[in-house]
Coordinates of C-alpha atoms and ligand atoms in Angstrom, one line a residue:
X1 CA 78.7 51.1 104.5
X2 CA 82.1 51.3 102.7
X3 CA 83.2 49.7 99.8
X4 CA 87.1 48.6 100.7
X5 CA 89.0 48.3 97.8
X6 CA 93.2 47.2 97.9
X7 CA 95.0 48.2 95.5
X8 CA 97.3 44.9 95.0
X9 CA 100.5 44.1 92.5
X10 CA 103.7 42.3 94.0
X11 CA 106.1 44.1 91.9
X12 CA 107.6 47.2 93.0
X13 CA 107.2 50.6 91.7
X14 CA 104.1 50.5 89.4
X15 CA 102.3 53.0 91.1
X16 CA 100.1 51.5 93.5
X17 CA 100.6 54.1 96.0
X18 CA 99.9 57.1 93.6
X19 CA 96.8 55.5 92.2
X20 CA 95.5 55.0 95.6
X21 CA 96.4 58.9 96.7
X22 CA 94.7 60.0 93.5
X23 CA 91.7 58.2 93.5
X24 CA 91.0 58.4 97.3
X25 CA 91.7 62.4 96.8
X26 CA 88.9 62.7 93.6
X27 CA 86.5 60.0 95.1
X28 CA 86.6 62.5 98.4
X29 CA 86.4 65.7 95.6
X30 CA 83.7 64.0 94.1
X31 CA 81.7 64.1 97.7
X32 CA 82.6 60.6 98.6
X33 CA 83.5 60.1 102.5
X34 CA 87.0 58.4 102.2
X35 CA 89.5 56.8 104.1
X36 CA 92.6 56.0 102.8
X37 CA 94.9 53.0 104.8
X38 CA 98.5 53.0 104.4
X39 CA 99.2 49.1 104.8
X40 CA 102.9 49.6 103.7
X41 CA 105.6 49.8 106.2
X42 CA 107.3 52.0 103.5
X43 CA 104.6 54.4 104.6
X44 CA 104.8 55.9 101.2
X45 CA 101.1 56.9 101.0
X46 CA 101.7 58.5 104.4
X47 CA 104.3 60.5 103.5
X48 CA 102.8 61.4 100.4
X49 CA 100.4 63.1 102.5
X50 CA 102.5 65.2 104.6
X51 CA 103.0 62.7 107.3
X52 CA 106.1 62.2 108.6
X53 CA 105.8 58.5 109.9
X54 CA 109.0 58.5 112.3
X55 CA 107.4 61.2 114.7
X56 CA 104.1 59.2 114.9
X57 CA 102.9 58.1 118.4
X58 CA 100.6 55.7 117.0
X59 CA 99.8 54.0 113.3
X60 CA 98.4 51.0 112.0
X61 CA 100.7 48.6 114.2
X62 CA 98.9 49.9 116.9
X63 CA 95.3 48.9 115.6
X64 CA 96.7 45.2 114.3
X65 CA 98.7 44.5 117.3
X66 CA 97.7 46.4 119.9
X67 CA 94.3 46.5 119.6
X68 CA 93.8 50.6 119.8
X69 CA 90.6 51.6 118.6
X70 CA 91.2 52.9 114.6
X71 CA 89.6 56.4 115.1
X72 CA 92.3 56.7 117.5
X73 CA 94.9 56.6 114.9
X74 CA 93.1 57.7 111.6
X75 CA 94.2 61.4 110.6
X76 CA 91.7 63.8 109.8
X77 CA 91.7 65.2 106.5
X78 CA 93.2 68.7 106.2
X79 CA 94.1 69.6 102.7
X80 CA 93.7 65.9 100.7
X81 CA 89.8 65.9 101.4
X82 CA 90.1 62.6 102.8
X83 CA 90.9 60.6 105.8
X84 CA 94.4 58.8 106.1
X85 CA 95.2 55.4 108.6
X86 CA 98.9 56.0 108.6
X87 CA 101.6 53.3 108.6
X88 CA 104.0 53.2 111.3
X89 CA 107.7 52.4 111.4
X90 CA 107.1 48.8 113.5
X91 CA 104.4 47.9 110.2
X92 CA 107.2 46.2 109.4
X93 CA 107.7 43.9 112.2
X94 CA 103.8 43.2 112.0
X95 CA 104.3 41.1 109.3
X96 CA 106.1 38.6 111.5
X97 CA 104.4 39.1 114.7
X98 CA 101.2 37.9 113.3
X99 CA 102.1 35.0 112.4
X100 CA 101.4 34.2 115.8
X101 CA 97.9 35.0 116.2
X102 CA 94.9 33.0 115.4
X103 CA 92.6 34.4 112.8
X104 CA 95.8 36.2 111.9
X105 CA 94.5 37.1 107.9
X106 CA 91.6 38.4 109.7
X107 CA 93.3 41.2 112.1
X108 CA 92.4 44.1 109.2
X109 CA 89.3 43.2 108.5
X110 CA 88.5 43.4 112.2
X111 CA 89.7 46.9 112.4
X112 CA 88.2 48.2 109.3
X113 CA 84.5 46.6 110.4
X114 CA 84.8 48.7 113.7
X115 CA 84.4 52.3 111.4
X116 CA 83.2 51.0 108.0
X117 CA 80.2 52.9 108.4
X118 CA 82.1 56.1 108.9
X119 CA 83.3 56.0 105.4
X120 CA 81.6 55.1 101.7
X121 CA 85.1 54.2 100.4
X122 CA 88.1 52.7 102.5
X123 CA 91.3 52.5 99.7
X124 CA 93.9 50.3 101.2
X125 CA 97.8 50.9 99.3
X126 CA 99.3 47.6 99.8
X127 CA 103.0 46.7 100.1
X128 CA 104.8 45.1 97.5
X129 CA 104.6 41.9 98.4
X130 CA 101.9 38.7 99.1
X131 CA 103.0 38.1 102.4
X132 CA 100.8 38.6 105.6
X133 CA 99.7 42.1 105.3
X134 CA 98.4 42.2 101.7
X135 CA 96.7 38.8 102.4
X136 CA 95.3 41.2 105.4
X137 CA 94.2 44.0 102.9
X138 CA 92.7 41.2 100.7
X139 CA 90.5 39.3 103.8
X140 CA 89.5 43.2 104.8
X141 CA 88.4 44.3 100.9
X142 CA 85.2 43.6 99.0
X143 CA 87.4 44.6 95.7
X144 CA 90.7 44.4 94.1
X145 CA 92.5 46.9 92.1
X146 CA 95.4 46.1 90.3
X147 CA 97.7 48.6 88.9
X148 CA 100.2 47.3 86.2
X149 CA 102.9 49.7 84.8
X150 CA 102.8 49.4 80.8
X151 CA 106.1 47.8 80.1
X152 CA 108.0 44.6 78.9
X153 CA 107.4 42.6 81.9
X154 CA 103.9 44.0 82.8
X155 CA 101.9 40.5 82.8
X156 CA 105.0 38.7 84.2
X157 CA 103.7 38.1 88.1
X158 CA 100.4 38.7 86.7
X159 CA 99.0 35.0 87.0
X160 CA 100.7 34.3 90.2
X161 CA 98.6 37.4 91.9
X162 CA 95.3 36.2 90.3
X163 CA 96.4 32.8 91.7
X164 CA 96.5 34.3 95.2
X165 CA 93.4 36.3 94.8
X166 CA 91.2 33.1 93.8
X167 CA 93.0 31.4 97.3
X168 CA 92.1 34.3 98.8
X169 CA 88.5 34.1 97.8
X170 CA 88.3 30.2 98.1
X171 CA 89.3 29.9 101.9
X172 CA 89.3 33.0 103.0
X173 CA 86.6 35.8 101.9
X174 CA 84.0 34.3 99.3
X175 CA 82.7 37.9 98.2
X176 CA 86.2 39.1 97.0
X177 CA 86.1 40.1 93.4
X178 CA 88.6 41.9 90.8
X179 CA 87.6 45.5 90.2
X180 CA 90.2 45.4 87.2
X181 CA 93.5 46.6 86.0
X182 CA 94.4 49.9 85.4
X183 CA 97.6 50.7 83.1
X184 CA 100.0 53.3 84.6
X185 CA 103.2 54.9 83.8
X186 CA 101.9 54.7 79.7
X187 CA 104.1 56.2 76.9
X188 CA 102.3 56.4 74.0
X189 CA 105.1 56.9 71.9
X190 CA 106.6 53.6 72.8
X191 CA 105.7 50.8 70.6
X192 CA 106.2 48.3 73.1
X193 CA 103.5 50.8 75.6
X194 CA 100.5 50.2 73.2
X195 CA 101.4 46.3 72.5
X196 CA 101.3 45.8 76.0
X197 CA 97.8 48.1 76.3
X198 CA 96.7 45.7 73.5
X199 CA 97.9 42.4 75.2
X200 CA 96.1 43.3 78.4
X201 CA 92.9 44.6 77.2
X202 CA 92.9 40.7 75.3
X203 CA 93.9 38.7 78.2
X204 CA 91.3 40.3 80.6
X205 CA 88.6 41.3 78.8
X206 CA 86.3 44.2 80.2
X207 CA 88.2 43.9 83.3
X208 CA 90.7 46.7 82.1
X209 CA 89.7 50.6 83.0
X210 CA 89.6 52.4 80.0
X211 CA 91.3 55.4 81.8
X212 CA 94.9 55.2 81.3
X213 CA 97.7 56.9 83.1
X214 CA 100.2 58.2 81.4
X215 CA 103.9 58.9 82.7
X216 CA 104.1 62.4 83.8
X217 CA 106.6 64.0 85.7
X218 CA 103.8 66.2 87.4
X219 CA 102.5 63.0 89.1
X220 CA 106.0 61.6 90.0
X221 CA 106.4 65.1 91.9
X222 CA 103.3 65.6 93.4
X223 CA 104.2 63.4 96.6
X224 CA 107.4 64.9 97.4
X225 CA 105.4 68.6 98.3
X226 CA 103.3 66.7 100.2
X227 CA 100.0 68.7 99.4
X228 CA 96.9 68.3 98.2
X229 CA 97.3 67.0 94.3
X230 CA 94.2 69.0 93.7
X231 CA 96.1 71.9 94.1
X232 CA 98.8 70.6 93.0
X233 CA 98.8 71.3 88.7
X234 CA 95.3 69.5 88.6
X235 CA 95.0 70.4 84.9
X236 CA 97.6 68.0 83.7
X237 CA 97.4 65.3 81.7
X238 CA 98.5 62.6 85.1
X239 CA 95.7 64.5 87.3
X240 CA 92.9 64.2 84.6
X241 CA 93.3 60.4 83.7
X242 CA 92.6 59.9 87.2
X243 CA 89.6 62.2 87.8
X244 CA 88.6 59.8 84.9
X245 CA 89.5 56.6 86.9
X246 CA 87.7 57.7 89.9
X247 CA 84.4 58.9 87.7
X248 CA 85.0 55.4 86.2
X249 CA 85.2 53.6 89.7
X250 CA 81.8 55.5 90.7
X251 CA 79.8 54.4 87.6
X252 CA 81.0 51.0 88.1
X253 CA 79.6 51.1 91.6
X254 CA 76.4 52.7 90.2
X255 CA 75.9 50.2 87.9
X256 CA 76.4 47.6 90.9
X257 CA 73.8 49.0 93.3
X258 CA 71.1 49.4 90.6
X259 CA 71.5 45.6 89.1
X260 CA 70.9 45.1 93.0
X261 CA 67.8 46.9 93.7
X262 CA 66.0 45.7 90.1
Ligands
LIG1 P1 106.0 50.3 96.0 O1 106.1 48.8 95.5 O2 107.1 50.6 96.1 O3 104.8 50.5 97.0 P2 104.3 51.6 93.8 O4 103.7 50.6 93.6 O5 103.3 52.4 95.2 O6 105.5 51.5 94.8 P3 104.6 54.2 93.4 O7 105.3 55.0 94.5 O8 103.3 54.8 92.9 O9 104.5 53.0 92.8 O10 105.5 54.6 92.2 C1 107.1 54.5 91.9 C2 107.5 55.4 91.4 O11 107.2 56.1 89.9 C3 107.3 56.6 92.1 O12 108.2 57.5 92.3 C4 106.0 57.6 92.1 O13 106.7 59.0 91.8 C5 106.2 57.3 90.1 N1 105.3 57.5 89.4 C6 103.8 56.8 89.8 N2 103.4 57.0 88.7 C7 103.9 57.9 87.7 C8 103.3 58.2 86.6 N3 102.2 58.0 86.0 N4 104.0 58.9 86.0 C9 105.5 59.0 86.3 N5 105.6 58.4 87.4 C10 105.2 57.9 88.0
LIG2 MG1 103.6 51.8 97.4

């Protein structure tokens, strides 16, 4: 049974997609079977992996709304080492169409349930909003990973995000838990950035990953080449920090599994 992890932050441009692609890649590199789900109508996770969603016949929309079996829309890994459930152009409309469905918050859950045993990890890249698509992502997930950009307004909006997660837990998915926050685009020369790291660790003790993702031009460039990030400058500092993050995620899971079996 796959562990399902949603990357959430309603703030735009904080590194959700970059983090989703990188951890999917490094978990796959560690030998895990991984599916990356592009739940964002912008389709950045799909295009970052070289898929042009404008030329796709079918995407996530067709499973969410049209009832298409998810295996028919999944694109099997080529260079990235993991599979992709691509967004599709009409996904933007799905957020509105879903409103009219019964169990509208459970649509993605129902889709992923059909393929959950095919993978070890399913990573969901969410849009920058707390709308119905993101709620579908949360309801379908076991854990939430929150990318936080190390900048002045970093903590703003986090309480609203945590409140939403709480509401989902209370009313829709009682087993949802917060895996942690990962600090992104860190510039160690910037005093303010160092202060944000301290503040995050004070506010959320035990919930901030040790791995901090540095601001790195190489990380920003990789998607525009649409090729495997493993083959793209895998020795850069940015890449190594994501490799460490994937390792931390695996360690957390191993600990969790052990505590279940004891
Ligand atoms: P959105 O909310 O629009 O979905 P996002 O949270 O998914 O955005 P990304 O798309 O991952 O954020 O990143 C925003 C921009 O910052 C992109 O241009 C990306 O290439 C760049 N970027 C991401 N991480 C880093 C980094 N560590 N260093 C430098 N640039 C980065
Ligand atoms: Mg994104």
